[in-house]
Short mmCIF file of C-alpha atoms in Angstrom, two decimals:
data_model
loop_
_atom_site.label_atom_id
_atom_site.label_comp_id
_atom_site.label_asym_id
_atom_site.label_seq_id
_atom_site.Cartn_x
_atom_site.Cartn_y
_atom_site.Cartn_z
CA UNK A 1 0.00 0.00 0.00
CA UNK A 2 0.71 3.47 0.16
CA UNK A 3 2.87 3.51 3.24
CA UNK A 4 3.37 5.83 5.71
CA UNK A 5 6.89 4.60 6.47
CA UNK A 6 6.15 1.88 9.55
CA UNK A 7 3.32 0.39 8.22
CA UNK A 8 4.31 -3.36 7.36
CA UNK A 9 7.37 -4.26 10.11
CA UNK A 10 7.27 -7.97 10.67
CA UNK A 11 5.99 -9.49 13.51
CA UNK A 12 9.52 -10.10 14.45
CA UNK A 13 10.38 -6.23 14.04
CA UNK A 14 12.01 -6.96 10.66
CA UNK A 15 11.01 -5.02 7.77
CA UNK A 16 10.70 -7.19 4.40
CA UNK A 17 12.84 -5.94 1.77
CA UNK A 18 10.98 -7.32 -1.07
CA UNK A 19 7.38 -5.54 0.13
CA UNK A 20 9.02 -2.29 0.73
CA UNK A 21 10.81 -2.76 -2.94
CA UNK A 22 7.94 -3.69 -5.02
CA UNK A 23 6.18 -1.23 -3.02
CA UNK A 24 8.96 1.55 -4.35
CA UNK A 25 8.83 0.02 -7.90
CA UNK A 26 5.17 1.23 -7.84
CA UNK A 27 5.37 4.47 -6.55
CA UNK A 28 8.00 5.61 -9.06
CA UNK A 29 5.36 4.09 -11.95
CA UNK A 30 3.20 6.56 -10.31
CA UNK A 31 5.73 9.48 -10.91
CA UNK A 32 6.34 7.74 -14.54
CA UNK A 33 2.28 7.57 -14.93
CA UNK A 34 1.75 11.36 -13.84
CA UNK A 35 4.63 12.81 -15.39
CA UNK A 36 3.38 11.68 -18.92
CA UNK A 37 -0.53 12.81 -17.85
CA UNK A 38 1.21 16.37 -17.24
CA UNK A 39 3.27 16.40 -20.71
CA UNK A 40 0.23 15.85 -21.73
CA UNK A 41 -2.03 18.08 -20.03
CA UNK A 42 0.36 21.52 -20.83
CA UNK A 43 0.55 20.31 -24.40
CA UNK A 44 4.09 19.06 -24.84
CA UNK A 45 2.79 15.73 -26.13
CA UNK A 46 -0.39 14.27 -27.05
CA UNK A 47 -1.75 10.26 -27.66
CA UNK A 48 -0.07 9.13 -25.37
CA UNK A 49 -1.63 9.36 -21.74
CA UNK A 50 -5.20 8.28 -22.57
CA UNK A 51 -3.91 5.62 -25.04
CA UNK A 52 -5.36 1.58 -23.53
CA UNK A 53 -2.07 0.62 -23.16
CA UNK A 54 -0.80 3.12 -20.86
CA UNK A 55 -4.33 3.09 -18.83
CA UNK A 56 -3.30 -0.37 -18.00
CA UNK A 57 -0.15 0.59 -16.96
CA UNK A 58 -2.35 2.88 -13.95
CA UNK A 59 -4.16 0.15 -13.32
CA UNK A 60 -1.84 -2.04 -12.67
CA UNK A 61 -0.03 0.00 -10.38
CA UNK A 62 -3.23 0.60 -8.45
CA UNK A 63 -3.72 -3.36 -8.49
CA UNK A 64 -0.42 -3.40 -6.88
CA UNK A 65 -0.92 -1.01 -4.21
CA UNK A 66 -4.38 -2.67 -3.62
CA UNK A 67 -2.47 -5.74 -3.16
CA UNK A 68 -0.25 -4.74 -1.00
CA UNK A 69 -2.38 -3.15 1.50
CA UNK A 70 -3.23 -6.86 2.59
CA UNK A 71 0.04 -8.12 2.41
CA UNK A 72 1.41 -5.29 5.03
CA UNK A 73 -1.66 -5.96 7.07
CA UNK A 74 -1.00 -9.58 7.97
CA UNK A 75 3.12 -8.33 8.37
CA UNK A 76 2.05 -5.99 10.83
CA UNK A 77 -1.06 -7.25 12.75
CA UNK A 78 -0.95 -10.81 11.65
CA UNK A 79 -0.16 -12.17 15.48
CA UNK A 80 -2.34 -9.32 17.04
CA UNK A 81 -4.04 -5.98 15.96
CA UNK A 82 -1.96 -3.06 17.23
CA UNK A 83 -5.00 -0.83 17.40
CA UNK A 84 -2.95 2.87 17.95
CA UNK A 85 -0.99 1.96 14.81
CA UNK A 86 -3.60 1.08 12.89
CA UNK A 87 -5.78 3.58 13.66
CA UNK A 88 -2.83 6.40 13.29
CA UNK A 89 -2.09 4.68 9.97
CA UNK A 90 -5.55 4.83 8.86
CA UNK A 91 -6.19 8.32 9.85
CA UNK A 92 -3.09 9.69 8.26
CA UNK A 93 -4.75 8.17 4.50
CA UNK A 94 -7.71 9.08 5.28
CA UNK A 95 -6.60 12.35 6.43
CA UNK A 96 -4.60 12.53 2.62
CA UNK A 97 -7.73 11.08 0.82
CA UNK A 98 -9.76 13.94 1.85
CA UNK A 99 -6.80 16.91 0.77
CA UNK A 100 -6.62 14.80 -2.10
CA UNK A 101 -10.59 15.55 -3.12
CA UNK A 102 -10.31 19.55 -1.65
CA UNK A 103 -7.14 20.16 -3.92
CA UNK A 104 -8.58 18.35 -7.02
CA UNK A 105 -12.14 19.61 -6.53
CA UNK A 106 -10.73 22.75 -6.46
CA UNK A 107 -8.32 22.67 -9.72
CA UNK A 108 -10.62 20.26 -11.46
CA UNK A 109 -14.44 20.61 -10.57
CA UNK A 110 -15.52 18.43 -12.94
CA UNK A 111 -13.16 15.47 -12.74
CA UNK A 112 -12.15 16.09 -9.19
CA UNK A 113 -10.84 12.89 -7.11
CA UNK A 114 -13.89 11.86 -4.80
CA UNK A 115 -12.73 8.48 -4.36
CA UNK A 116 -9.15 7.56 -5.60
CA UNK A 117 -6.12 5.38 -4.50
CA UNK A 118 -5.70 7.04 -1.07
CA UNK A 119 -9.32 6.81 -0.22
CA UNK A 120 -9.18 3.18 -1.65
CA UNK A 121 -6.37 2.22 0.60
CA UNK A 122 -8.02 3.30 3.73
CA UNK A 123 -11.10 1.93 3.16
CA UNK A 124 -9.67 -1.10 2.08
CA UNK A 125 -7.52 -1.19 5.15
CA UNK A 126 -10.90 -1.33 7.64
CA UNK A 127 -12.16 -4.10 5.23
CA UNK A 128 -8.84 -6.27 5.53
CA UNK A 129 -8.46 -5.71 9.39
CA UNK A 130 -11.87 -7.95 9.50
CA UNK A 131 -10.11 -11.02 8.09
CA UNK A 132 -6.83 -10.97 9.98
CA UNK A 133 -8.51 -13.89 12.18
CA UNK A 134 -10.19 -15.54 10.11
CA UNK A 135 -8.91 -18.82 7.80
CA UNK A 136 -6.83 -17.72 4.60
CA UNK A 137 -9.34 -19.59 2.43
CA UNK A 138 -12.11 -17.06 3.22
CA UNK A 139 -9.89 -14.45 2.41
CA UNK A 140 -9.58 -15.54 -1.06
CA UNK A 141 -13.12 -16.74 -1.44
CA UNK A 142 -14.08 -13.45 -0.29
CA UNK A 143 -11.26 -11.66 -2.31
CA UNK A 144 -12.53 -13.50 -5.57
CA UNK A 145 -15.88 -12.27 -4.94
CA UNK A 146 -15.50 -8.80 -4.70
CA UNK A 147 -13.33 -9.01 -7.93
CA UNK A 148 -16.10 -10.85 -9.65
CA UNK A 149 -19.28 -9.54 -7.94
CA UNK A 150 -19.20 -6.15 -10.04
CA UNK A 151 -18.98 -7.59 -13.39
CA UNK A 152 -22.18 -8.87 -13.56
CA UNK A 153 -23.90 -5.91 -11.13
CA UNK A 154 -24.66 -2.72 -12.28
CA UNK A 155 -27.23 -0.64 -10.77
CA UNK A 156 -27.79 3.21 -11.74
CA UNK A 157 -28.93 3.99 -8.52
CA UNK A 158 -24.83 4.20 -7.65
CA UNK A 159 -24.22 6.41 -9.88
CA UNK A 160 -23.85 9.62 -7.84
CA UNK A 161 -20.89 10.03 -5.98
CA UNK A 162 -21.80 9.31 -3.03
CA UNK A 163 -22.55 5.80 -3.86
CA UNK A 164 -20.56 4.90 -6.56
CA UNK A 165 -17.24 4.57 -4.56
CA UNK A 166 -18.75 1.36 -3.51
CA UNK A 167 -18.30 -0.37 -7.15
CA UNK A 168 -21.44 -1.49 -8.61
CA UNK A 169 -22.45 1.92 -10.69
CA UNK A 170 -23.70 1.24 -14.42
CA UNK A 171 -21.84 4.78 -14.98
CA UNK A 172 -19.80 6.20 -12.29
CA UNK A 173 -19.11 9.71 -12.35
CA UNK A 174 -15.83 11.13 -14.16
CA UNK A 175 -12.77 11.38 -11.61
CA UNK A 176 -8.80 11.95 -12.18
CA UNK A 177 -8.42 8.68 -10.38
CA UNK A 178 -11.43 6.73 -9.62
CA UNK A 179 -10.48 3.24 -7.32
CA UNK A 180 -13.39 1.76 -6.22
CA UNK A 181 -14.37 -0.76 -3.42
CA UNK A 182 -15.15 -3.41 -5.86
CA UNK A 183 -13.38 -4.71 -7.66
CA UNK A 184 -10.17 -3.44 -6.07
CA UNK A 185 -10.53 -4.68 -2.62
CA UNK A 186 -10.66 -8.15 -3.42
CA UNK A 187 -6.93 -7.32 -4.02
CA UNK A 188 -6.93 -6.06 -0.65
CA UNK A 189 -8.34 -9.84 0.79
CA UNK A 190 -6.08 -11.25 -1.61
CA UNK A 191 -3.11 -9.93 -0.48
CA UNK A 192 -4.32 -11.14 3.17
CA UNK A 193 -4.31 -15.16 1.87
CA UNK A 194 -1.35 -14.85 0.16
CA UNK A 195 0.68 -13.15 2.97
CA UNK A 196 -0.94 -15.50 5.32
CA UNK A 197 0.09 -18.80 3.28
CA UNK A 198 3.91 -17.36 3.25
CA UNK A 199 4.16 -15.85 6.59
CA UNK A 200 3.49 -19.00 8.81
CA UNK A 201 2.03 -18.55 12.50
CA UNK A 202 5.42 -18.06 14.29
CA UNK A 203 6.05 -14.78 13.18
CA UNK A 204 9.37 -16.27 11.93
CA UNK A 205 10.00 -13.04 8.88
CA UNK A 206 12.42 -16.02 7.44
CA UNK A 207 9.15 -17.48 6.50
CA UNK A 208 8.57 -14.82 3.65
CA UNK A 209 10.41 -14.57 0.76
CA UNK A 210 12.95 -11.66 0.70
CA UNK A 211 15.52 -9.99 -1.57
CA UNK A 212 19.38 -9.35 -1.38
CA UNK A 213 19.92 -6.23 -0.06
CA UNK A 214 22.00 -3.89 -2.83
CA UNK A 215 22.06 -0.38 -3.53
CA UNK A 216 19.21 -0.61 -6.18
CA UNK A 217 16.85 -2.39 -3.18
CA UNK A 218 17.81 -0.14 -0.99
CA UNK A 219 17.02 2.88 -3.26
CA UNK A 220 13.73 1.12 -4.46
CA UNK A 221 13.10 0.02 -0.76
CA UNK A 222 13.23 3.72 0.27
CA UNK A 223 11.12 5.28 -2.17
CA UNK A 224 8.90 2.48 -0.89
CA UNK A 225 8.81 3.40 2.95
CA UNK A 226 7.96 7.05 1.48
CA UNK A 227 5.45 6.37 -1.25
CA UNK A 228 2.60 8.74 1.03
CA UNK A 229 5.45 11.45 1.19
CA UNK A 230 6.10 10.59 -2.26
CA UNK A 231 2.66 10.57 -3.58
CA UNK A 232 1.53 13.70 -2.30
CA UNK A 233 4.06 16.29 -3.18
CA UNK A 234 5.52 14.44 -6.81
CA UNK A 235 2.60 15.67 -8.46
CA UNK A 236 2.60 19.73 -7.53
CA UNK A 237 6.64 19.22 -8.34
CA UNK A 238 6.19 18.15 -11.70
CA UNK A 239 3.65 20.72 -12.61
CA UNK A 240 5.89 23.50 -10.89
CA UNK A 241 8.73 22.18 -13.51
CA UNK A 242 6.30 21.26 -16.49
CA UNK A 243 3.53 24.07 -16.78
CA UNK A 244 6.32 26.65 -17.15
CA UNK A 245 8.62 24.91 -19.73
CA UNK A 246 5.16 24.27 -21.67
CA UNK A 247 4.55 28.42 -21.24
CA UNK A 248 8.30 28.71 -22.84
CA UNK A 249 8.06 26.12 -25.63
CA UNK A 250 4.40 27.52 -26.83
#
């Protein structure tokens, strides 16, 4: 998930290297993702950010970060809910999600973010806490539900905004970044079996699988313990380097 920058340590006290890489990997797609949306939003190129292909690419690194959130939820309650850090975690997206909506509703009324990754990830984060005692089995069965369930549901009456979040709208309103409950939770519940199958009952962080640890990790690994910091100010960075170069080339 998104990660505040404590949000996954092992049971043993151990961060895993390979979570808090992938997690990095995905957070500097993001920047990759967002820097080509800007290009293209001052005008310096065009067919590019709205093509399928690269739409897949954002979806897939929201898949990721969906997937995640379950993974670092069994790493870091799987022996025990720590309520304070869960709840501090949880506030501190939430807290995000909503300046995330204010700033966009703000610069984009139209299109503005009323339920995107952050908001996801918090939500998702409640859901996932539910399961942490429960067998891994109804984790996935309940994970492959959710990522089924909307497919074949689609009911107008979600289609405001302050129902669609939930998943099931025939046609949700436009958004910069619209993440919905379903499907993408059942990534969330996912992430819970999966982390659950590798990280056995002992705690034991030698029980999930890890990476060496070399200056690219580390980098990656970083940018991962920081992708909240990250998210939040990469975008108002870019356009502060972007909208005037665009000014200049025009």
């Amino acid at each position: 998930m998104i990660s505040s920058g404590n949000d996954h340590e092992s049971l043993s006290n151990q961060r895993i290297l390979l979570i808090d890489t992938v997690r990095g990997v995905a957070i500097f797609g993001v920047v990759l993702f967002h820097f080509v949306w800007d290009l293209e939003f001052s005008g310096l190129i065009d067919g590019i950010a709205f093509h399928p292909v690269w739409l897949a690419f954002g979806r897939l690194l929201a898949g990721t970060f969906m997937f995640l959130v379950g993974v670092s939820l069994v790493l870091a309650h799987g022996k025990g809910l720590k309520l304070n850090r869960f709840v501090t975690r949880v506030a501190m997206i939430g807290a995000a999600a909503i300046s995330i909506s204010f700033v966009t509703w703000i610069a984009f009324p139209q299109t503005y973010i009323f339920f995107g990754i952050l908001h996801a990830i918090a939500v998702s984060s409640l859901l996932g806490v539910l399961f942490l005692n429960l067998p891994a089995l109804v984790s996935l069965i309940s994970g492959a539900g959710l990522l089924i369930l909307p497919q074949f549901l689609k009911l107008e009456l979600f289609n405001t905004r302050w129902l669609a979040w939930i998943g099931v709208s025939s046609s949700p309103p436009p958004s910069n970044d619209f993440v919905p409950i379903l499907p993408w939770a059942g990534l969330t519940l996912i992430g819970v079996f999966l982390a659950k199958i590798f990280y056995k009952k002992s705690g034991d962080s030698r029980s999930f699988p890890d990476l060496h640890n070399t200056k690219l990790t580390r980098i990656l690994s970083w940018m991962g313990r920081n992708s909240l910091l990250i998210y939040l100010v990469h975008q108002p960075l870019l356009l502060v380097i972007i909208l005037p170069v665009a000014r200049m080339l025009r």
